[in-house]
XYZ file of C-alpha atoms in Angstrom:
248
model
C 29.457 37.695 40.234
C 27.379 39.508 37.448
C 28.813 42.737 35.869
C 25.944 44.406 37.864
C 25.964 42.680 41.084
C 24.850 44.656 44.086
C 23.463 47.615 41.766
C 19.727 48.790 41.392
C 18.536 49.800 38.223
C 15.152 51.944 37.812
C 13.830 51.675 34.020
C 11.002 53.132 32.611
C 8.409 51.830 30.396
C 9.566 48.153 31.136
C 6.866 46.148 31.202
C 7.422 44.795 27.602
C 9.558 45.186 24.612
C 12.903 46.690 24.508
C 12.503 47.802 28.428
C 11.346 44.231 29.595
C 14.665 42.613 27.595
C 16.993 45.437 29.344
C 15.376 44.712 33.123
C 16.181 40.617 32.288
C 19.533 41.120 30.901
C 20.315 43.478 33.829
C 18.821 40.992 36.279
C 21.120 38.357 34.587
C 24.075 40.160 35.939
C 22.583 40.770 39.061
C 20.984 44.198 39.236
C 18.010 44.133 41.214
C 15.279 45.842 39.338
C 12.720 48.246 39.480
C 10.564 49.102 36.518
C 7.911 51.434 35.671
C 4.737 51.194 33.484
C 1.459 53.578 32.773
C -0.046 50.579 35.078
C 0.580 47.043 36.442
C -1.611 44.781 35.172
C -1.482 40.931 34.666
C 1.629 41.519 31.990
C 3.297 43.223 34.494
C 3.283 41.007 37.287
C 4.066 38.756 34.873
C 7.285 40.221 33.960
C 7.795 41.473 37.505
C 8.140 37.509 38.143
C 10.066 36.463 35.241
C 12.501 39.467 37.109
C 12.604 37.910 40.405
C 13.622 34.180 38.815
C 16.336 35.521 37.876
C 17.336 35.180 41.883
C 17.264 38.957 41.915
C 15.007 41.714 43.688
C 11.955 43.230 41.066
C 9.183 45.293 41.634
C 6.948 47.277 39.276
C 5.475 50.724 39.844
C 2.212 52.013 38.017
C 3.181 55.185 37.263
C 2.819 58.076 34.366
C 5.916 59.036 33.421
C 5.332 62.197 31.689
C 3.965 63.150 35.223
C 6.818 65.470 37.330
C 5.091 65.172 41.151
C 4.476 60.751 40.684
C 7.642 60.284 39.110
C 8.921 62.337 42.221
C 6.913 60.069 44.292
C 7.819 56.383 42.680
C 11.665 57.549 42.764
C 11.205 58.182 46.293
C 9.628 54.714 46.913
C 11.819 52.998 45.024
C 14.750 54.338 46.834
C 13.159 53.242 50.307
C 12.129 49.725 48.481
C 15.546 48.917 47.146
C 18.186 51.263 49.477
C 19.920 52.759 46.409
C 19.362 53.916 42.710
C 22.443 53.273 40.605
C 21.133 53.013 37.035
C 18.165 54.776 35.469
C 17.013 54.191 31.784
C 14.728 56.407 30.277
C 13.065 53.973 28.079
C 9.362 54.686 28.224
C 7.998 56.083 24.919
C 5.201 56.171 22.079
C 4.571 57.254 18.439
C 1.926 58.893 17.424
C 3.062 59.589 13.189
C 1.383 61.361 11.124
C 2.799 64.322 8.673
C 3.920 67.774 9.885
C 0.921 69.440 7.897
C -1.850 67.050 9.177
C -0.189 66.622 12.653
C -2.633 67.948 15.581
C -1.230 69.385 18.677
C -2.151 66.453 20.816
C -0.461 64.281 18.779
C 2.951 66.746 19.106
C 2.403 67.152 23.121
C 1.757 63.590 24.071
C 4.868 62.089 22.214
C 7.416 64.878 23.812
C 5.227 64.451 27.221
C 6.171 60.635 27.421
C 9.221 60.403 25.518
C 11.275 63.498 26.756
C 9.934 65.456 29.841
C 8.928 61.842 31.599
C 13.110 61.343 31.015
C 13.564 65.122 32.686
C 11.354 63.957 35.527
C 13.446 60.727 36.304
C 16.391 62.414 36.003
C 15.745 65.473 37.968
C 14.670 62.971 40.811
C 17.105 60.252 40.121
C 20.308 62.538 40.189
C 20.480 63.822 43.980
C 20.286 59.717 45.257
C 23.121 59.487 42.734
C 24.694 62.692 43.602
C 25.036 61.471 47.237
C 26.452 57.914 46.377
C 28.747 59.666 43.744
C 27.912 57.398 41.647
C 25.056 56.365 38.759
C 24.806 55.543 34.900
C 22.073 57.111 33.246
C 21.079 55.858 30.128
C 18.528 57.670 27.543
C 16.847 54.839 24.801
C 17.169 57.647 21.880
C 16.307 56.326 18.015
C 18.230 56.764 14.982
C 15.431 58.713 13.477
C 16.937 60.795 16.634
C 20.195 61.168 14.588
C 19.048 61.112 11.147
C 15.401 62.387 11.601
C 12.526 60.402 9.482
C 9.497 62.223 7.326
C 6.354 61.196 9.136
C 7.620 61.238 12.776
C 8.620 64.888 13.515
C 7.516 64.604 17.061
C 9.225 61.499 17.414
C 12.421 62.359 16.118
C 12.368 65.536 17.942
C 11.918 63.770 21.113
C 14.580 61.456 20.429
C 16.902 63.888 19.784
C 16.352 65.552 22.516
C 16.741 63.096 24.878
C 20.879 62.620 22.949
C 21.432 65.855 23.764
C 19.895 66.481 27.457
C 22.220 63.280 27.969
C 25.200 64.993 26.422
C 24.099 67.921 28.688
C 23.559 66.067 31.944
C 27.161 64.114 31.348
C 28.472 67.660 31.207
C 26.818 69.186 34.484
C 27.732 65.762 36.833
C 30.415 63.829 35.453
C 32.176 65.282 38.282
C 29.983 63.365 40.595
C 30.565 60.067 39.370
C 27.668 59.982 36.999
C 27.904 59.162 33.655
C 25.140 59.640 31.049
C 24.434 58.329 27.610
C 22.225 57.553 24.863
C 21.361 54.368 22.574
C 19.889 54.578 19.254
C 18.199 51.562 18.073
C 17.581 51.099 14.598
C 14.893 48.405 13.138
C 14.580 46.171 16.364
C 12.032 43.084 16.216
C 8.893 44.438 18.487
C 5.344 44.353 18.741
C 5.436 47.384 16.781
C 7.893 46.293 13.660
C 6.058 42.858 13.826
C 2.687 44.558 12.858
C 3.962 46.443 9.311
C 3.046 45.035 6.107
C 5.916 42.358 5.018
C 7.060 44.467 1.895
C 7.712 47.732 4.170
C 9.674 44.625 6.353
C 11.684 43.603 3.197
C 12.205 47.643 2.425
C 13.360 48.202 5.809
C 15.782 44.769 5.856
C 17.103 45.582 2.600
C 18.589 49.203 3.664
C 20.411 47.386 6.873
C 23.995 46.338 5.509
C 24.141 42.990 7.838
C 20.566 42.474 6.564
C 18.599 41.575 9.591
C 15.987 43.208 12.101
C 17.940 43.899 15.652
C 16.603 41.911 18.397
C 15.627 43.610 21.896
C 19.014 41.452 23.334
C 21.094 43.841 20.853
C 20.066 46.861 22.443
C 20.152 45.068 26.190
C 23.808 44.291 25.696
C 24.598 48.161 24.479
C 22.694 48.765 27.813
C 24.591 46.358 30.112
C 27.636 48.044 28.739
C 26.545 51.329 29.453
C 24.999 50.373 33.239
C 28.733 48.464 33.911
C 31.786 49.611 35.087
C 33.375 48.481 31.050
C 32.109 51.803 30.525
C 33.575 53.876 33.541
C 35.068 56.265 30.956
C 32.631 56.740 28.853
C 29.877 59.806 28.976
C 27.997 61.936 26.754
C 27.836 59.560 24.020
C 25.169 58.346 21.689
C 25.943 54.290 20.265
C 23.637 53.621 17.398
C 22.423 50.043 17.507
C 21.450 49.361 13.551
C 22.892 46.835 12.380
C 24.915 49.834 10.048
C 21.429 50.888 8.643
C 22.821 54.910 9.443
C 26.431 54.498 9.462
């Protein structure tokens, strides 16, 4: 029996990355999985299938999540695919940097689109399944640069911190329910992203990280496996920065 046996988890943004290494963790412990992405294409059946070895139920839903009436719509098939909704990670997200003073508006609406209202959407239609089952974890993928902010990614950081504190918020309004609701911060975490900066900003980064290493997507699955179980029953409204001590 896996930590998550019998539970469904619901994660956004999952086809890849940080999202994809949550859904296989969770599957490893025997949550059956649903996952979202802007669309499923080969990659995602892909991972929808490296999901389902796992001997585990997984199926992926093109969907925008900045979008309030499809989010609406994929929660609702999701909970007549699977029966129940028991964990829900807000994980999709994007950057878009640039400097306050050359920033454009688009650039400011699109990041707090996908990275903080999409996590408003799932919760809004996540919570009254949960509500009803009085139970549910709900789990926010934050940033340090959440906590600590970072010149260059205003938007960013803003939407990351937001999504700490609508967590702190949420654990306030329906922790009487059985629902618990927190936040991770990741730090510098080996992605596509990280992968593609020069090697001296790598170094720069590395060197600023006390136990001297890049995180791997596992160290933020196991923060999240935490979180979804019930080793966590008591705790809510909290924000665990995953960083290898890089903010401490």
């Amino acid at each position: 029996m896996g930590l998550l046996s019998g539970k469904t988890a619901l994660i956004t943004g999952a086809a890849r990355g940080i999202g994809k290494a949550i859904a296989l963790k969770f599957a490893e412990e025997g949550a059956n999985i649903a996952f979202t992405d802007l669309v499923i294409d080969e990659n995602g059946k892909a991972t929808e299938a490296e999901i389902a070895a796992k001997g585990v139920k997984a199926k992926g839903y093109a969907s925008n999540a900045a979008d309030f009436n499809q989010t609406a719509e994929v929660v609702n098939q999701v909970k007549e695919d699977f029966g129940s909704i028991d964990i829900l990670v807000n994980n999709a997200g994007i950057t878009k940097d640039g400097l306050m003073m050359r920033m454009t508006e688009a650039q400011w609406d699109a990041v707090i689109a996908v990275n903080l209202k999409s996590a408003f959407n799932f919760i809004h239609a996540c919570t009254p399944i949960m509500m009803r089952q009085k139970s549910g974890s709900i789990i926010n993928m934050a940033s340090v640069v959440g906590v600590h902010g970072n010149a260059g990614q205003c938007n960013y950081a803003a939407s990351k911190a937001g999504l700490i504190a609508l967590a702190k918020s949420i654990g306030q309004e329906i922790g009487s329910r059985g629902i618990r609701a927190n936040a991770i911060a990741p730090g510098f975490i080996e992605t596509a992203m990280t992968q593609a900066l020069p090697d001296n900003i790598r170094k720069e980064w590395i060197q600023k990280i006390p136990l001297r290493r890049a995180g791997q997507v596992e160290d933020i699955a196991n923060v999240a496996t935490f979180l979804a179980s019930d080793l966590s029953s008591y705790v809510t409204g909290q924000v665990i920065q995953v960083d290898g001590g890089m903010n401490m």
